[in-house]
Amino acid sequence: MLSNIIDRIKLPFRKEKELYLALYNILGVLPHTITFYKVALMHKSLGHRATAEELKVLEAETILGKKKKNGDAENPAYTGRKGRKGRGRKGAPEQQSKLGKQLNNERLEFLGDAVLDAVVGDLVFRRYPGKPEGFLTTTRSKLVQRDTLGKLAKEMGLSRLIMASARNASHNSYMGGNAFEAIVGALYLDHGYDACMKFWNEKVMDKYINIDKMAYKEVNFKSKILEWSQKNRITLEFRMEEQTIDSNGSPKFVYTAVLEGVDGCTGSGFSKKEAQQNAAQETLRKLRADSAFEDSVFAAKTARTQMEEMPTVAAPNIDAEDEVVVISHEEEKVQTEQSRKVEEAERSIDELTLDDVNDEEKAREDIIAAAEAEAYSS
């Protein structure tokens, strides 16, 4: 309480009092360390490089390095003796080597995401005491998903404070949600967990979110249409129509939801997931509103299943295969004798040698010579 009063007294003398006031209107508390929040609002596209002043604050508070301890060798900027900064192998100060390092809100975004999970999980757990774990997990994920946080950032005026290149700020649908998480991470470092809980309950839930309505609202349209298609045994696919680059050099995707080969609705977005979600959402609406479209999908399904069930090869005649042939005793003897002769002939062929062939050739020559002699003698 006393610290808040002191912060308000100091506010008119702050160099960046506009930023202080904007953050106070959003968070409900005045910042102690404004650098946290400035970093939370820096998108990586800005390409901002760390200054000496920023490096000193952020390393001391664990955003860039280990937490500072007075006279402690764990301080990254203090590795020497007698208060002198340590030097690397080439003699350059270790702190100096980190100057110019790109600074953005990604680390604070990671921290804020974890804090939000804890804060919102606590809220959902207490609000729905009789609900199972699956319901609680789904409700929490709806509250902290990027789309929800992005809308909150826009409604609360946080999006206007984001520092990014004009090229990325014009299209990045997740930039606001990411900045929201980063601001929560900065608030956690600056004021602690209780301040984050108070911010979410008083500044977010009481003004912008109907938690009961959101808890029972389906927002994953792709999952919803997939569930519907599986229950009705209908094939579903998302066909990419095009992938283009907009005027800012950013990718844009267009997908169409296809049910049983019948084209549904088309959706576009700056990511594949966003485009497919939009296509699924519009296709679900069309299924509800357009009975002719729904009938065409089920007609295509019927045609497919009939084609799959239609026989293409005649089934074998198993009765003919199982027929028993009855023969007489005499026929059996004849067949046995024929089989014996075949076996003997095969055996005699196997026993032939080269000598047998030569002897046969010699016998033929003798016969021919004798016949010629008899012919000439007469």
mmCIF file of C-alpha atoms in Angstrom, residues 35-321:
data_model
loop_
_atom_site.group_PDB
_atom_site.id
_atom_site.type_symbol
_atom_site.label_atom_id
_atom_site.label_comp_id
_atom_site.label_asym_id
_atom_site.label_seq_id
_atom_site.Cartn_x
_atom_site.Cartn_y
_atom_site.Cartn_z
ATOM 1 C CA THR A 35 12.486 -2.054 -18.018
ATOM 2 C CA PHE A 36 10.630 -5.326 -17.446
ATOM 3 C CA TYR A 37 7.548 -4.005 -19.197
ATOM 4 C CA LYS A 38 9.475 -2.354 -21.997
ATOM 5 C CA VAL A 39 11.132 -5.669 -22.797
ATOM 6 C CA ALA A 40 7.721 -7.395 -22.566
ATOM 7 C CA LEU A 41 6.469 -5.088 -25.317
ATOM 8 C CA MET A 42 9.444 -5.671 -27.653
ATOM 9 C CA HIS A 43 8.693 -8.026 -30.507
ATOM 10 C CA LYS A 44 11.698 -9.771 -32.024
ATOM 11 C CA SER A 45 11.032 -8.095 -35.382
ATOM 12 C CA LEU A 46 12.089 -4.799 -33.805
ATOM 13 C CA GLY A 47 15.689 -6.031 -33.718
ATOM 14 C CA HIS A 48 16.436 -4.098 -30.538
ATOM 15 C CA ARG A 49 19.924 -4.536 -29.076
ATOM 16 C CA ALA A 50 20.558 -4.472 -25.339
ATOM 17 C CA THR A 51 21.991 -1.258 -23.918
ATOM 18 C CA ALA A 52 24.302 -1.090 -20.917
ATOM 19 C CA GLU A 53 21.506 0.200 -18.674
ATOM 20 C CA GLU A 54 19.086 -2.515 -19.766
ATOM 21 C CA LEU A 55 21.733 -5.173 -19.366
ATOM 22 C CA LYS A 56 22.437 -4.077 -15.806
ATOM 23 C CA VAL A 57 18.759 -4.266 -14.782
ATOM 24 C CA LEU A 58 17.852 -7.434 -16.629
ATOM 25 C CA GLU A 59 20.873 -9.462 -15.564
ATOM 26 C CA ALA A 60 20.222 -8.479 -11.972
ATOM 27 C CA GLU A 61 16.651 -9.752 -12.220
ATOM 28 C CA THR A 62 17.293 -13.026 -14.091
ATOM 29 C CA ILE A 63 15.829 -12.063 -17.475
ATOM 30 C CA LEU A 64 19.193 -12.360 -19.190
ATOM 31 C CA GLY A 65 21.354 -14.032 -16.592
ATOM 32 C CA LYS A 66 21.591 -15.361 -13.060
ATOM 33 C CA LYS A 67 20.191 -13.394 -10.178
ATOM 34 C CA LYS A 68 22.648 -10.844 -8.862
ATOM 35 C CA LYS A 69 24.133 -11.302 -5.416
ATOM 36 C CA ASN A 70 26.224 -8.533 -3.916
ATOM 37 C CA GLY A 71 29.862 -9.566 -4.015
ATOM 38 C CA ASP A 72 28.874 -13.002 -5.312
ATOM 39 C CA ALA A 73 30.810 -14.675 -8.053
ATOM 40 C CA GLU A 74 27.483 -15.943 -9.486
ATOM 41 C CA ASN A 75 26.813 -12.405 -10.726
ATOM 42 C CA PRO A 76 27.659 -12.649 -14.470
ATOM 43 C CA ALA A 77 29.022 -9.114 -14.418
ATOM 44 C CA TYR A 78 31.226 -9.801 -11.383
ATOM 45 C CA THR A 79 33.806 -12.531 -11.724
ATOM 46 C CA GLY A 80 36.979 -10.763 -10.637
ATOM 47 C CA ARG A 81 38.287 -9.580 -7.275
ATOM 48 C CA LYS A 82 38.034 -6.336 -5.331
ATOM 49 C CA GLY A 83 34.981 -5.188 -7.213
ATOM 50 C CA ARG A 84 36.598 -5.371 -10.655
ATOM 51 C CA LYS A 85 34.758 -7.068 -13.474
ATOM 52 C CA GLY A 86 36.207 -10.316 -14.677
ATOM 53 C CA ARG A 87 37.739 -10.540 -18.108
ATOM 54 C CA GLY A 88 37.648 -13.261 -20.689
ATOM 55 C CA ARG A 89 40.624 -14.903 -22.295
ATOM 56 C CA LYS A 90 41.092 -11.975 -24.658
ATOM 57 C CA GLY A 91 40.795 -9.402 -21.881
ATOM 58 C CA ALA A 92 37.267 -8.153 -22.739
ATOM 59 C CA PRO A 93 34.835 -7.711 -19.836
ATOM 60 C CA GLU A 94 32.219 -10.454 -19.694
ATOM 61 C CA GLN A 95 29.397 -7.969 -19.302
ATOM 62 C CA GLN A 96 30.651 -5.990 -22.280
ATOM 63 C CA SER A 97 30.416 -9.122 -24.430
ATOM 64 C CA LYS A 98 26.644 -9.226 -23.862
ATOM 65 C CA LEU A 99 26.080 -5.667 -25.030
ATOM 66 C CA GLY A 100 24.331 -5.600 -28.372
ATOM 67 C CA LYS A 101 22.595 -8.906 -27.744
ATOM 68 C CA GLN A 102 19.141 -8.923 -29.324
ATOM 69 C CA LEU A 103 16.478 -8.183 -26.758
ATOM 70 C CA ASN A 104 12.831 -9.279 -27.131
ATOM 71 C CA ASN A 105 9.908 -10.574 -25.110
ATOM 72 C CA GLU A 106 10.255 -14.297 -25.774
ATOM 73 C CA ARG A 107 11.731 -15.211 -22.387
ATOM 74 C CA LEU A 108 9.110 -13.155 -20.539
ATOM 75 C CA GLU A 109 6.457 -14.752 -22.743
ATOM 76 C CA PHE A 110 7.594 -18.173 -21.545
ATOM 77 C CA LEU A 111 7.418 -17.064 -17.917
ATOM 78 C CA GLY A 112 4.023 -15.386 -18.333
ATOM 79 C CA ASP A 113 2.582 -18.476 -19.980
ATOM 80 C CA ALA A 114 3.504 -20.571 -16.923
ATOM 81 C CA VAL A 115 2.137 -17.966 -14.503
ATOM 82 C CA LEU A 116 -1.134 -17.702 -16.440
ATOM 83 C CA ASP A 117 -1.553 -21.478 -16.374
ATOM 84 C CA ALA A 118 -1.232 -21.401 -12.575
ATOM 85 C CA VAL A 119 -3.510 -18.381 -12.088
ATOM 86 C CA VAL A 120 -6.257 -19.569 -14.443
ATOM 87 C CA GLY A 121 -5.947 -23.159 -13.222
ATOM 88 C CA ASP A 122 -6.514 -21.948 -9.648
ATOM 89 C CA LEU A 123 -9.550 -19.940 -10.734
ATOM 90 C CA VAL A 124 -11.152 -22.780 -12.720
ATOM 91 C CA PHE A 125 -10.434 -25.318 -9.982
ATOM 92 C CA ARG A 126 -12.229 -23.223 -7.367
ATOM 93 C CA ARG A 127 -15.121 -22.154 -9.597
ATOM 94 C CA TYR A 128 -16.107 -25.672 -10.746
ATOM 95 C CA PRO A 129 -15.599 -27.970 -7.737
ATOM 96 C CA GLY A 130 -17.645 -30.852 -9.136
ATOM 97 C CA LYS A 131 -16.172 -30.991 -12.633
ATOM 98 C CA PRO A 132 -13.679 -33.651 -13.793
ATOM 99 C CA GLU A 133 -10.098 -32.997 -14.803
ATOM 100 C CA GLY A 134 -10.880 -33.036 -18.542
ATOM 101 C CA PHE A 135 -13.421 -30.215 -18.218
ATOM 102 C CA LEU A 136 -11.038 -28.124 -16.108
ATOM 103 C CA THR A 137 -8.171 -28.592 -18.587
ATOM 104 C CA THR A 138 -10.342 -27.691 -21.571
ATOM 105 C CA THR A 139 -11.746 -24.595 -19.852
ATOM 106 C CA ARG A 140 -8.294 -23.383 -18.850
ATOM 107 C CA SER A 141 -6.955 -23.880 -22.369
ATOM 108 C CA LYS A 142 -9.843 -21.826 -23.787
ATOM 109 C CA LEU A 143 -9.076 -18.962 -21.415
ATOM 110 C CA VAL A 144 -5.325 -18.829 -22.103
ATOM 111 C CA GLN A 145 -5.222 -19.705 -25.801
ATOM 112 C CA ARG A 146 -3.561 -17.214 -28.160
ATOM 113 C CA ASP A 147 -6.801 -16.055 -29.776
ATOM 114 C CA THR A 148 -8.382 -15.193 -26.419
ATOM 115 C CA LEU A 149 -5.287 -13.403 -25.165
ATOM 116 C CA GLY A 150 -4.947 -11.554 -28.463
ATOM 117 C CA LYS A 151 -8.503 -10.236 -28.175
ATOM 118 C CA LEU A 152 -7.856 -9.214 -24.570
ATOM 119 C CA ALA A 153 -4.695 -7.366 -25.581
ATOM 120 C CA LYS A 154 -6.632 -5.456 -28.214
ATOM 121 C CA GLU A 155 -9.589 -4.628 -25.940
ATOM 122 C CA MET A 156 -7.361 -3.512 -23.058
ATOM 123 C CA GLY A 157 -5.185 -1.285 -25.243
ATOM 124 C CA LEU A 158 -2.073 -3.414 -24.823
ATOM 125 C CA SER A 159 -1.663 -3.980 -28.571
ATOM 126 C CA ARG A 160 -1.106 -0.256 -29.116
ATOM 127 C CA LEU A 161 1.960 -0.374 -26.867
ATOM 128 C CA ILE A 162 3.737 -3.215 -28.681
ATOM 129 C CA MET A 163 6.995 -2.206 -30.314
ATOM 130 C CA ALA A 164 7.506 -4.092 -33.567
ATOM 131 C CA SER A 165 8.417 -3.479 -37.176
ATOM 132 C CA ALA A 166 5.537 -2.240 -39.301
ATOM 133 C CA ARG A 167 5.895 -5.269 -41.538
ATOM 134 C CA ASN A 168 5.134 -7.750 -38.754
ATOM 135 C CA ALA A 169 2.696 -5.625 -36.761
ATOM 136 C CA SER A 170 0.298 -5.442 -39.703
ATOM 137 C CA HIS A 171 -0.455 -9.148 -39.952
ATOM 138 C CA ASN A 172 0.778 -11.163 -36.965
ATOM 139 C CA SER A 173 -2.406 -12.374 -35.303
ATOM 140 C CA TYR A 174 -0.476 -13.870 -32.364
ATOM 141 C CA MET A 175 1.584 -10.790 -31.512
ATOM 142 C CA GLY A 176 -0.998 -9.408 -29.078
ATOM 143 C CA GLY A 177 -1.409 -12.733 -27.266
ATOM 144 C CA ASN A 178 2.340 -13.155 -26.962
ATOM 145 C CA ALA A 179 2.719 -9.642 -25.571
ATOM 146 C CA PHE A 180 -0.069 -10.303 -23.065
ATOM 147 C CA GLU A 181 1.823 -13.321 -21.711
ATOM 148 C CA ALA A 182 5.058 -11.329 -21.599
ATOM 149 C CA ILE A 183 3.374 -8.522 -19.638
ATOM 150 C CA VAL A 184 2.127 -11.081 -17.106
ATOM 151 C CA GLY A 185 5.697 -12.363 -16.824
ATOM 152 C CA ALA A 186 6.947 -8.814 -16.213
ATOM 153 C CA LEU A 187 4.209 -8.222 -13.618
ATOM 154 C CA TYR A 188 5.208 -11.436 -11.842
ATOM 155 C CA LEU A 189 8.858 -10.355 -11.615
ATOM 156 C CA ASP A 190 7.939 -6.825 -10.571
ATOM 157 C CA HIS A 191 5.061 -7.394 -8.114
ATOM 158 C CA GLY A 192 4.773 -11.134 -7.521
ATOM 159 C CA TYR A 193 2.176 -13.858 -7.952
ATOM 160 C CA ASP A 194 -0.592 -12.156 -5.938
ATOM 161 C CA ALA A 195 -0.497 -9.144 -8.249
ATOM 162 C CA CYS A 196 -0.935 -11.460 -11.247
ATOM 163 C CA MET A 197 -3.914 -13.134 -9.587
ATOM 164 C CA LYS A 198 -5.484 -9.762 -8.779
ATOM 165 C CA PHE A 199 -4.888 -8.504 -12.309
ATOM 166 C CA TRP A 200 -6.577 -11.527 -13.878
ATOM 167 C CA ASN A 201 -9.571 -11.494 -11.550
ATOM 168 C CA GLU A 202 -10.223 -7.745 -11.412
ATOM 169 C CA LYS A 203 -8.954 -6.431 -14.728
ATOM 170 C CA VAL A 204 -9.726 -9.369 -16.996
ATOM 171 C CA MET A 205 -12.468 -11.611 -15.619
ATOM 172 C CA ASP A 206 -14.673 -8.877 -14.188
ATOM 173 C CA LYS A 207 -14.577 -6.751 -17.348
ATOM 174 C CA TYR A 208 -13.996 -8.858 -20.424
ATOM 175 C CA ILE A 209 -14.740 -12.567 -19.942
ATOM 176 C CA ASN A 210 -17.876 -14.517 -19.154
ATOM 177 C CA ILE A 211 -16.169 -17.644 -17.871
ATOM 178 C CA ASP A 212 -19.321 -19.771 -17.735
ATOM 179 C CA LYS A 213 -20.202 -18.969 -21.326
ATOM 180 C CA MET A 214 -16.661 -19.662 -22.500
ATOM 181 C CA ALA A 215 -16.397 -22.901 -20.506
ATOM 182 C CA TYR A 216 -19.265 -24.447 -22.459
ATOM 183 C CA LYS A 217 -18.430 -22.909 -25.809
ATOM 184 C CA GLU A 218 -16.681 -24.970 -28.455
ATOM 185 C CA VAL A 219 -13.813 -22.964 -29.955
ATOM 186 C CA ASN A 220 -11.761 -25.712 -31.636
ATOM 187 C CA PHE A 221 -13.796 -25.933 -34.833
ATOM 188 C CA LYS A 222 -11.393 -28.324 -36.543
ATOM 189 C CA SER A 223 -11.743 -30.777 -33.669
ATOM 190 C CA LYS A 224 -15.519 -30.336 -33.742
ATOM 191 C CA ILE A 225 -15.918 -31.076 -37.443
ATOM 192 C CA LEU A 226 -13.524 -34.025 -37.153
ATOM 193 C CA GLU A 227 -15.628 -35.459 -34.334
ATOM 194 C CA TRP A 228 -18.817 -34.997 -36.387
ATOM 195 C CA SER A 229 -17.323 -36.658 -39.466
ATOM 196 C CA GLN A 230 -16.053 -39.641 -37.472
ATOM 197 C CA LYS A 231 -19.429 -40.222 -35.839
ATOM 198 C CA ASN A 232 -21.116 -40.159 -39.255
ATOM 199 C CA ARG A 233 -18.329 -42.175 -40.969
ATOM 200 C CA ILE A 234 -17.648 -39.357 -43.407
ATOM 201 C CA THR A 235 -14.220 -38.742 -44.897
ATOM 202 C CA LEU A 236 -12.720 -35.332 -44.156
ATOM 203 C CA GLU A 237 -9.667 -33.581 -45.506
ATOM 204 C CA PHE A 238 -8.329 -30.040 -45.691
ATOM 205 C CA ARG A 239 -7.081 -29.129 -49.156
ATOM 206 C CA MET A 240 -4.591 -26.317 -49.549
ATOM 207 C CA GLU A 241 -5.783 -23.943 -52.242
ATOM 208 C CA GLU A 242 -2.862 -21.556 -52.266
ATOM 209 C CA GLN A 243 0.083 -20.247 -50.319
ATOM 210 C CA THR A 244 1.000 -16.683 -51.094
ATOM 211 C CA ILE A 245 3.116 -13.835 -49.783
ATOM 212 C CA ASP A 246 1.368 -10.599 -48.910
ATOM 213 C CA SER A 247 2.676 -7.101 -49.531
ATOM 214 C CA ASN A 248 4.637 -7.215 -46.272
ATOM 215 C CA GLY A 249 6.431 -10.422 -47.264
ATOM 216 C CA SER A 250 4.468 -12.583 -44.819
ATOM 217 C CA PRO A 251 3.022 -16.007 -45.771
ATOM 218 C CA LYS A 252 -0.721 -16.434 -46.158
ATOM 219 C CA PHE A 253 -2.544 -19.776 -46.461
ATOM 220 C CA VAL A 254 -5.923 -20.726 -47.927
ATOM 221 C CA TYR A 255 -7.580 -24.094 -47.162
ATOM 222 C CA THR A 256 -10.892 -25.733 -48.105
ATOM 223 C CA ALA A 257 -12.662 -28.317 -45.963
ATOM 224 C CA VAL A 258 -13.686 -31.291 -48.145
ATOM 225 C CA LEU A 259 -16.343 -33.772 -46.956
ATOM 226 C CA GLU A 260 -16.693 -36.974 -48.985
ATOM 227 C CA GLY A 261 -15.170 -35.179 -51.966
ATOM 228 C CA VAL A 262 -17.716 -32.363 -51.683
ATOM 229 C CA ASP A 263 -16.129 -28.947 -51.228
ATOM 230 C CA GLY A 264 -17.180 -27.127 -48.089
ATOM 231 C CA CYS A 265 -16.074 -23.621 -47.150
ATOM 232 C CA THR A 266 -12.724 -21.956 -47.594
ATOM 233 C CA GLY A 267 -10.734 -20.217 -44.882
ATOM 234 C CA SER A 268 -7.573 -18.121 -44.924
ATOM 235 C CA GLY A 269 -5.023 -17.207 -42.297
ATOM 236 C CA PHE A 270 -1.415 -16.357 -41.592
ATOM 237 C CA SER A 271 -0.739 -19.951 -40.506
ATOM 238 C CA LYS A 272 -1.987 -23.337 -41.701
ATOM 239 C CA LYS A 273 -3.723 -23.953 -38.393
ATOM 240 C CA GLU A 274 -5.568 -20.637 -38.511
ATOM 241 C CA ALA A 275 -6.698 -21.187 -42.106
ATOM 242 C CA GLN A 276 -7.975 -24.706 -41.357
ATOM 243 C CA GLN A 277 -9.794 -23.483 -38.234
ATOM 244 C CA ASN A 278 -11.573 -20.807 -40.254
ATOM 245 C CA ALA A 279 -12.481 -23.282 -42.996
ATOM 246 C CA ALA A 280 -13.835 -25.741 -40.411
ATOM 247 C CA GLN A 281 -15.854 -23.027 -38.658
ATOM 248 C CA GLU A 282 -17.560 -21.855 -41.847
ATOM 249 C CA THR A 283 -18.195 -25.426 -43.020
ATOM 250 C CA LEU A 284 -19.910 -26.276 -39.733
ATOM 251 C CA ARG A 285 -22.130 -23.235 -40.120
ATOM 252 C CA LYS A 286 -22.985 -24.307 -43.670
ATOM 253 C CA LEU A 287 -23.875 -27.816 -42.513
ATOM 254 C CA ARG A 288 -26.297 -26.320 -39.998
ATOM 255 C CA ALA A 289 -27.841 -23.769 -42.350
ATOM 256 C CA ASP A 290 -27.770 -25.451 -45.771
ATOM 257 C CA SER A 291 -29.666 -28.746 -45.868
ATOM 258 C CA ALA A 292 -28.878 -29.233 -49.567
ATOM 259 C CA PHE A 293 -25.156 -29.173 -48.803
ATOM 260 C CA GLU A 294 -25.595 -31.675 -45.978
ATOM 261 C CA ASP A 295 -27.683 -33.945 -48.259
ATOM 262 C CA SER A 296 -24.992 -33.839 -50.949
ATOM 263 C CA VAL A 297 -22.369 -34.936 -48.427
ATOM 264 C CA PHE A 298 -24.414 -37.917 -47.268
ATOM 265 C CA ALA A 299 -25.319 -38.790 -50.881
ATOM 266 C CA ALA A 300 -21.618 -38.902 -51.726
ATOM 267 C CA LYS A 301 -21.042 -41.105 -48.698
ATOM 268 C CA THR A 302 -23.800 -43.501 -49.836
ATOM 269 C CA ALA A 303 -22.315 -43.732 -53.324
ATOM 270 C CA ARG A 304 -18.875 -44.459 -51.883
ATOM 271 C CA THR A 305 -20.069 -47.174 -49.531
ATOM 272 C CA GLN A 306 -22.121 -48.867 -52.268
ATOM 273 C CA MET A 307 -19.108 -48.901 -54.549
ATOM 274 C CA GLU A 308 -16.979 -50.395 -51.810
ATOM 275 C CA GLU A 309 -19.568 -53.096 -51.119
ATOM 276 C CA MET A 310 -20.130 -54.027 -54.820
ATOM 277 C CA PRO A 311 -18.408 -57.375 -55.711
ATOM 278 C CA THR A 312 -15.830 -57.160 -58.506
ATOM 279 C CA VAL A 313 -14.733 -60.871 -58.673
ATOM 280 C CA ALA A 314 -17.064 -63.873 -58.526
ATOM 281 C CA ALA A 315 -16.677 -66.060 -55.478
ATOM 282 C CA PRO A 316 -15.040 -69.468 -56.057
ATOM 283 C CA ASN A 317 -17.269 -72.577 -56.337
ATOM 284 C CA ILE A 318 -16.355 -74.405 -53.150
ATOM 285 C CA ASP A 319 -18.838 -77.217 -53.895
ATOM 286 C CA ALA A 320 -16.863 -78.218 -57.006
ATOM 287 C CA GLU A 321 -13.624 -78.225 -55.079
#
